[in-house]
């Protein structure tokens, strides 16, 4: 294909879509990425388009009478956001990120790892190759030094912000899950419960809840024999946890435990159903606080819950990334890493009441 034909196709694509990326257009046209980059440079020199990281945008020519509302706003930056799933918890995080991106005139590209470290790494590599301006990442698993993902992120020269994850090396925005668990424990203790059980599915949130549960048992002077259970849903499978929760419920009855904090909502609903089947009434015999507040209000007995500020987390992560790119005071000009922690909220519903073991 002659250069004139390529240039015509590029300009036609920009007229139609307003933007293009080098990799996508090279694949579509059957040309090499080097050839497309060279074409874009030549067309930019002629004032026919504007180069941006990873591609180009249509050149907007202002005419007399044009208004800001009529002129297309070209994105100031393209940010890549990778989350483990779009089916639970993270939709609200994504919506918050989208709202911030719109307000700050940024383009957001979404990737989903499906809790696969390998998929996560491939998507990160693709985003870096496409020259995104910043990366927002909720890792599929622990981010350990020496891992491929850690090494990749450590080597890029663009802002990296972890989302609902923590690190000593990278900036982060996350819910204060430890504080959320404290809210739940204080609420149940205020109702008179002296034994508070804990049942958590293995996740990035689970360690925060375990640590806070242990700390609050000591701080509030609670009994230490309440059952604590953690299990791996990737092994057992969501919805196939009946035996684990039957044992947890049996341990609650054996120890005289009449309250529990459960992560996530789905498992709290399982516990409600098993309790009712065994003649244990919620909340009269067992008060339950669910952690996540995704479907807590839809439980057979609407669940008191801890609601992490998911939308605010997404919004704050995009804002932090854009501040780094803009070089605002306290951002890119400062070497200090920022770790933002946002407080969850306690939402009281029907699943908690005054405990029968109250003194």
Coordinates of C-alpha atoms in Angstrom, one line a residue:
X1 CA 0.0 0.0 0.0
X2 CA 1.4 3.4 -1.0
X3 CA 2.0 6.0 1.7
X4 CA -0.7 8.3 0.1
X5 CA -3.3 5.5 0.5
X6 CA -2.3 4.9 4.1
X7 CA -2.5 8.5 4.9
X8 CA -6.0 8.7 3.4
X9 CA -7.1 5.7 5.4
X10 CA -5.7 7.2 8.6
X11 CA -7.5 10.5 8.0
X12 CA -10.7 8.7 7.1
X13 CA -10.5 6.6 10.4
X14 CA -10.0 9.8 12.4
X15 CA -12.8 11.5 10.7
X16 CA -15.1 8.6 11.5
X17 CA -13.9 7.8 15.1
X18 CA -12.0 10.8 16.2
X19 CA -9.1 8.7 17.5
X20 CA -7.0 5.7 16.7
X21 CA -4.3 3.6 18.3
X22 CA -1.2 2.5 16.5
X23 CA -1.5 -1.2 17.4
X24 CA -5.2 -1.4 16.4
X25 CA -4.8 0.4 13.2
X26 CA -1.7 -1.5 12.2
X27 CA -3.5 -4.8 12.7
X28 CA -6.6 -3.5 10.8
X29 CA -4.6 -2.2 7.8
X30 CA -2.0 -5.1 7.8
X31 CA 0.9 -2.7 8.2
X32 CA 3.7 -2.7 10.8
X33 CA 3.4 -0.5 13.8
X34 CA 6.6 1.3 12.8
X35 CA 5.1 2.2 9.4
X36 CA 1.9 3.6 11.1
X37 CA 3.9 5.6 13.6
X38 CA 6.0 7.1 10.8
X39 CA 2.7 8.0 8.9
X40 CA 1.3 9.7 12.0
X41 CA 4.4 11.7 12.5
X42 CA 4.3 12.9 8.9
X43 CA 0.6 13.8 9.1
X44 CA 1.1 15.6 12.4
X45 CA 3.9 17.7 10.8
X46 CA 1.3 18.8 8.2
X47 CA -1.1 19.8 10.9
X48 CA -3.7 17.1 9.8
X49 CA -3.8 15.3 13.2
X50 CA -2.5 15.5 16.7
X51 CA -0.2 12.8 18.1
X52 CA -1.0 11.3 21.5
X53 CA 0.6 8.5 23.4
X54 CA -0.1 5.3 21.5
X55 CA -1.9 6.9 18.5
X56 CA -3.5 10.1 17.3
X57 CA -6.6 12.2 17.5
X58 CA -8.4 14.2 14.9
X59 CA -7.3 17.8 14.6
X60 CA -10.1 20.2 15.6
X61 CA -10.2 23.3 13.4
X62 CA -11.9 26.2 15.2
X63 CA -14.1 28.4 13.0
X64 CA -15.7 31.8 13.9
X65 CA -18.8 31.0 15.9
X66 CA -17.6 27.7 17.3
X67 CA -18.3 27.2 21.0
X68 CA -16.6 25.1 23.6
X69 CA -19.7 22.8 23.6
X70 CA -19.5 22.2 19.9
X71 CA -15.8 21.4 19.8
X72 CA -14.7 17.9 20.6
X73 CA -12.7 17.5 23.8
X74 CA -9.6 15.5 23.2
X75 CA -8.6 13.3 26.1
X76 CA -5.6 14.6 28.1
X77 CA -4.5 11.1 29.0
X78 CA -5.4 7.4 28.5
X79 CA -5.4 5.3 31.7
X80 CA -5.5 1.6 31.9
X81 CA -7.6 0.0 34.6
X82 CA -7.4 -3.7 35.4
X83 CA -9.7 -5.4 37.9
X84 CA -10.1 -9.1 38.8
X85 CA -13.8 -9.2 38.0
X86 CA -16.7 -7.1 36.8
X87 CA -19.3 -9.4 38.4
X88 CA -18.9 -8.6 42.1
X89 CA -17.6 -5.7 44.1
X90 CA -15.7 -3.9 41.4
X91 CA -18.6 -2.6 39.2
X92 CA -18.9 0.3 41.7
X93 CA -15.2 0.9 41.7
X94 CA -15.3 1.1 37.9
X95 CA -18.2 3.5 37.9
X96 CA -16.3 5.8 40.3
X97 CA -13.3 5.6 38.0
X98 CA -15.4 6.4 34.9
X99 CA -16.9 9.4 36.6
X100 CA -13.5 10.8 37.5
X101 CA -12.2 10.2 34.0
X102 CA -15.0 12.1 32.5
X103 CA -14.6 15.0 34.9
X104 CA -10.8 15.1 34.2
X105 CA -11.0 14.6 30.5
X106 CA -9.3 11.2 30.5
X107 CA -9.9 8.1 28.5
X108 CA -10.3 4.9 30.6
X109 CA -9.4 1.4 29.1
X110 CA -10.7 -1.5 31.1
X111 CA -9.1 -5.0 31.5
X112 CA -10.4 -7.9 33.5
X113 CA -8.0 -10.6 34.8
X114 CA -10.5 -13.1 36.1
X115 CA -8.2 -13.5 39.1
X116 CA -5.5 -14.9 36.8
X117 CA -2.0 -13.5 37.4
X118 CA -1.0 -14.6 33.9
X119 CA -4.0 -12.8 32.3
X120 CA -3.2 -9.8 34.4
X121 CA 0.4 -9.7 33.2
X122 CA -0.6 -10.0 29.6
X123 CA -3.0 -7.2 29.8
X124 CA -0.5 -5.0 31.6
X125 CA 2.1 -5.7 28.9
X126 CA -0.5 -4.9 26.2
X127 CA -1.4 -1.6 27.9
X128 CA 2.3 -0.6 28.3
X129 CA 2.9 -1.5 24.6
X130 CA 0.0 0.8 23.6
X131 CA 1.6 3.6 25.6
X132 CA -1.1 4.3 28.2
X133 CA -0.3 7.3 30.3
X134 CA -1.1 5.7 33.7
X135 CA -2.0 2.3 35.2
X136 CA -4.7 1.6 37.8
X137 CA -4.5 -2.0 39.1
X138 CA -6.5 -4.2 41.5
X139 CA -4.1 -7.2 41.4
X140 CA -5.4 -10.7 41.0
X141 CA -3.2 -11.9 43.9
X142 CA -0.4 -10.7 46.2
X143 CA 2.1 -8.3 44.6
X144 CA 5.4 -9.8 45.6
X145 CA 8.8 -8.4 44.8
X146 CA 10.4 -10.5 42.1
X147 CA 7.1 -11.5 40.5
X148 CA 6.6 -10.7 36.8
X149 CA 3.9 -8.1 37.5
X150 CA 6.0 -6.4 40.2
X151 CA 9.0 -6.3 37.9
X152 CA 6.9 -4.8 35.0
X153 CA 5.3 -2.1 37.2
X154 CA 8.7 -1.3 38.8
X155 CA 10.2 -0.7 35.4
X156 CA 7.6 1.6 33.8
X157 CA 8.0 5.4 33.7
X158 CA 4.3 6.2 34.1
X159 CA 2.2 6.6 37.2
X160 CA 1.0 3.3 38.8
X161 CA -1.9 3.4 41.4
X162 CA -3.0 0.2 43.1
X163 CA -6.8 0.0 43.7
X164 CA -8.1 -1.8 46.8
X165 CA -4.6 -3.1 47.3
X166 CA -1.7 -2.0 49.4
X167 CA 2.0 -1.8 48.8
X168 CA 5.1 -0.2 50.2
X169 CA 6.4 0.5 46.7
X170 CA 3.5 1.8 44.7
X171 CA 0.8 4.5 45.4
X172 CA -2.6 3.1 46.4
X173 CA -6.2 4.0 47.1
X174 CA -8.2 1.5 49.2
X175 CA -11.0 1.0 51.6
X176 CA -9.9 0.9 55.3
X177 CA -11.1 -2.7 55.8
X178 CA -9.5 -2.9 59.2
X179 CA -11.6 0.0 60.3
X180 CA -14.7 -1.6 58.7
X181 CA -14.2 -4.7 60.8
X182 CA -13.8 -2.6 63.9
X183 CA -17.1 -0.9 63.2
X184 CA -18.8 -4.3 62.9
X185 CA -17.2 -5.6 66.1
X186 CA -18.1 -2.4 68.1
X187 CA -21.7 -2.6 66.8
X188 CA -22.1 -6.2 67.9
X189 CA -20.4 -5.6 71.2
X190 CA -22.7 -2.6 71.9
X191 CA -25.6 -5.0 71.6
X192 CA -24.3 -7.1 74.4
X193 CA -22.5 -9.9 72.5
X194 CA -19.5 -11.3 74.4
X195 CA -18.5 -13.8 71.7
X196 CA -18.3 -12.7 68.1
X197 CA -17.4 -15.3 65.5
X198 CA -15.6 -14.6 62.2
X199 CA -16.1 -16.4 58.8
X200 CA -14.2 -15.1 55.8
X201 CA -13.5 -16.4 52.3
X202 CA -9.9 -16.1 51.3
X203 CA -9.4 -12.8 49.6
X204 CA -7.4 -9.6 49.6
X205 CA -9.8 -8.3 52.3
X206 CA -9.6 -11.3 54.6
X207 CA -6.3 -10.5 56.3
X208 CA -7.6 -7.1 57.4
X209 CA -10.7 -8.6 58.9
X210 CA -8.8 -11.4 60.7
X211 CA -6.3 -8.9 62.3
X212 CA -9.1 -6.5 63.3
X213 CA -11.2 -9.3 64.8
X214 CA -8.3 -10.4 67.0
X215 CA -7.4 -6.9 68.0
X216 CA -11.0 -5.9 68.9
X217 CA -11.5 -9.1 70.9
X218 CA -8.6 -8.1 73.1
X219 CA -9.6 -4.4 73.1
X220 CA -13.2 -5.0 74.0
X221 CA -12.4 -7.7 76.5
X222 CA -14.5 -10.3 74.6
X223 CA -14.4 -14.1 75.1
X224 CA -11.7 -15.7 73.0
X225 CA -13.4 -19.0 72.2
X226 CA -15.7 -17.8 69.4
X227 CA -15.1 -19.7 66.2
X228 CA -12.9 -18.2 63.4
X229 CA -13.1 -19.8 60.0
X230 CA -11.4 -19.0 56.7
X231 CA -11.7 -21.1 53.6
X232 CA -10.7 -20.9 49.9
X233 CA -13.7 -20.4 47.6
X234 CA -11.6 -21.2 44.6
X235 CA -11.2 -24.7 46.0
X236 CA -14.6 -25.2 47.6
X237 CA -16.5 -23.1 45.0
X238 CA -19.0 -20.4 45.6
X239 CA -22.3 -22.0 46.6
X240 CA -20.7 -25.3 47.6
X241 CA -19.7 -24.2 51.1
X242 CA -22.5 -25.9 53.0
X243 CA -20.3 -28.2 55.0
X244 CA -18.0 -25.4 56.1
X245 CA -20.8 -23.3 57.3
X246 CA -22.6 -26.2 59.0
X247 CA -19.4 -26.7 61.0
X248 CA -19.1 -23.0 61.8
X249 CA -22.7 -22.9 62.9
X250 CA -22.2 -26.0 65.1
X251 CA -19.1 -24.3 66.7
X252 CA -21.2 -21.2 67.3
X253 CA -23.8 -23.2 69.2
X254 CA -21.2 -25.2 71.1
X255 CA -19.4 -22.1 72.4
X256 CA -22.5 -20.0 73.0
X257 CA -21.6 -17.6 70.2
X258 CA -24.6 -15.5 69.2
X259 CA -22.9 -13.1 66.7
X260 CA -20.7 -13.3 63.6
X261 CA -19.0 -11.1 61.1
X262 CA -19.1 -12.8 57.6
X263 CA -17.3 -12.0 54.4
X264 CA -18.8 -11.7 51.8
X265 CA -22.5 -11.1 51.6
X266 CA -23.2 -14.4 49.7
X267 CA -21.7 -16.4 52.5
X268 CA -23.7 -14.5 55.1
X269 CA -26.8 -15.4 53.2
X270 CA -25.7 -19.1 53.2
X271 CA -25.3 -18.9 57.0
X272 CA -28.8 -17.4 57.4
X273 CA -30.4 -20.2 55.4
X274 CA -28.5 -22.9 57.3
X275 CA -29.3 -21.3 60.6
X276 CA -33.0 -21.2 59.9
X277 CA -33.0 -24.8 58.7
X278 CA -31.4 -25.9 62.0
X279 CA -33.8 -23.9 64.1
X280 CA -31.5 -21.0 64.8
X281 CA -33.3 -17.7 64.4
X282 CA -31.7 -14.6 62.9
X283 CA -31.3 -12.2 64.7
X284 CA -32.8 -13.6 67.9
X285 CA -30.3 -16.5 68.2
X286 CA -27.6 -15.3 65.9
X287 CA -26.8 -11.7 64.9
X288 CA -24.9 -11.4 61.6
X289 CA -23.0 -8.6 60.0
X290 CA -22.0 -9.0 56.4
X291 CA -19.0 -7.4 54.8
X292 CA -19.1 -5.9 51.3
X293 CA -22.8 -4.7 51.1
X294 CA -23.3 -6.0 47.5
X295 CA -26.5 -8.0 48.0
X296 CA -26.9 -7.7 51.8
X297 CA -30.3 -6.0 51.6
X298 CA -31.6 -8.9 49.5
X299 CA -31.0 -11.6 52.1
X300 CA -34.0 -13.5 53.6
X301 CA -33.3 -11.4 56.7
X302 CA -31.8 -8.1 55.4
X303 CA -28.3 -8.0 56.6
X304 CA -26.6 -5.4 58.6
X305 CA -23.4 -4.7 56.6
X306 CA -20.2 -2.9 56.3
X307 CA -20.1 -1.0 53.0
X308 CA -16.7 -0.1 51.7
X309 CA -16.7 3.2 49.7
X310 CA -16.1 1.4 46.4
X311 CA -17.2 4.3 44.1
X312 CA -15.0 6.8 46.0
X313 CA -12.0 4.4 45.7
X314 CA -12.3 4.3 41.9
X315 CA -12.8 8.1 41.7
X316 CA -9.8 8.8 44.0
X317 CA -7.5 6.4 42.1
X318 CA -8.1 8.2 38.8
X319 CA -7.7 11.6 40.4
X320 CA -4.4 10.5 42.0
X321 CA -3.1 9.2 38.7
X322 CA -4.1 12.4 36.8
X323 CA -2.5 14.6 39.5
X324 CA 0.8 12.7 39.0
X325 CA 0.5 13.3 35.3
X326 CA -0.3 17.0 35.8
X327 CA 2.6 17.5 38.2
X328 CA 0.4 19.3 40.8
X329 CA 1.9 20.2 44.1
X330 CA 2.1 17.2 46.3
X331 CA 2.0 14.9 43.3
X332 CA 4.6 14.5 40.6
X333 CA 6.9 17.1 42.0
X334 CA 7.0 15.3 45.3
X335 CA 8.9 12.0 45.7
X336 CA 6.7 10.9 48.6
X337 CA 4.4 8.0 47.9
X338 CA 0.7 8.5 48.7
X339 CA -1.5 5.8 50.2
X340 CA -5.1 6.9 50.5
X341 CA -7.4 5.0 52.9
X342 CA -11.1 5.6 52.8
X343 CA -13.5 4.7 55.7
X344 CA -16.3 2.1 55.2
X345 CA -19.8 2.7 56.5
X346 CA -21.9 0.6 58.9
X347 CA -25.5 0.1 57.6
X348 CA -27.8 -1.3 60.2
X349 CA -30.6 -3.7 59.0
X350 CA -32.6 -6.5 60.5
X351 CA -29.9 -9.1 61.1
X352 CA -28.6 -7.6 64.3
X353 CA -30.4 -7.2 67.6
X354 CA -29.6 -7.3 71.3
X355 CA -27.7 -10.4 72.1
X356 CA -29.0 -13.2 74.2
X357 CA -25.6 -13.6 75.9
X358 CA -25.7 -9.9 77.0
X359 CA -24.7 -9.4 80.6

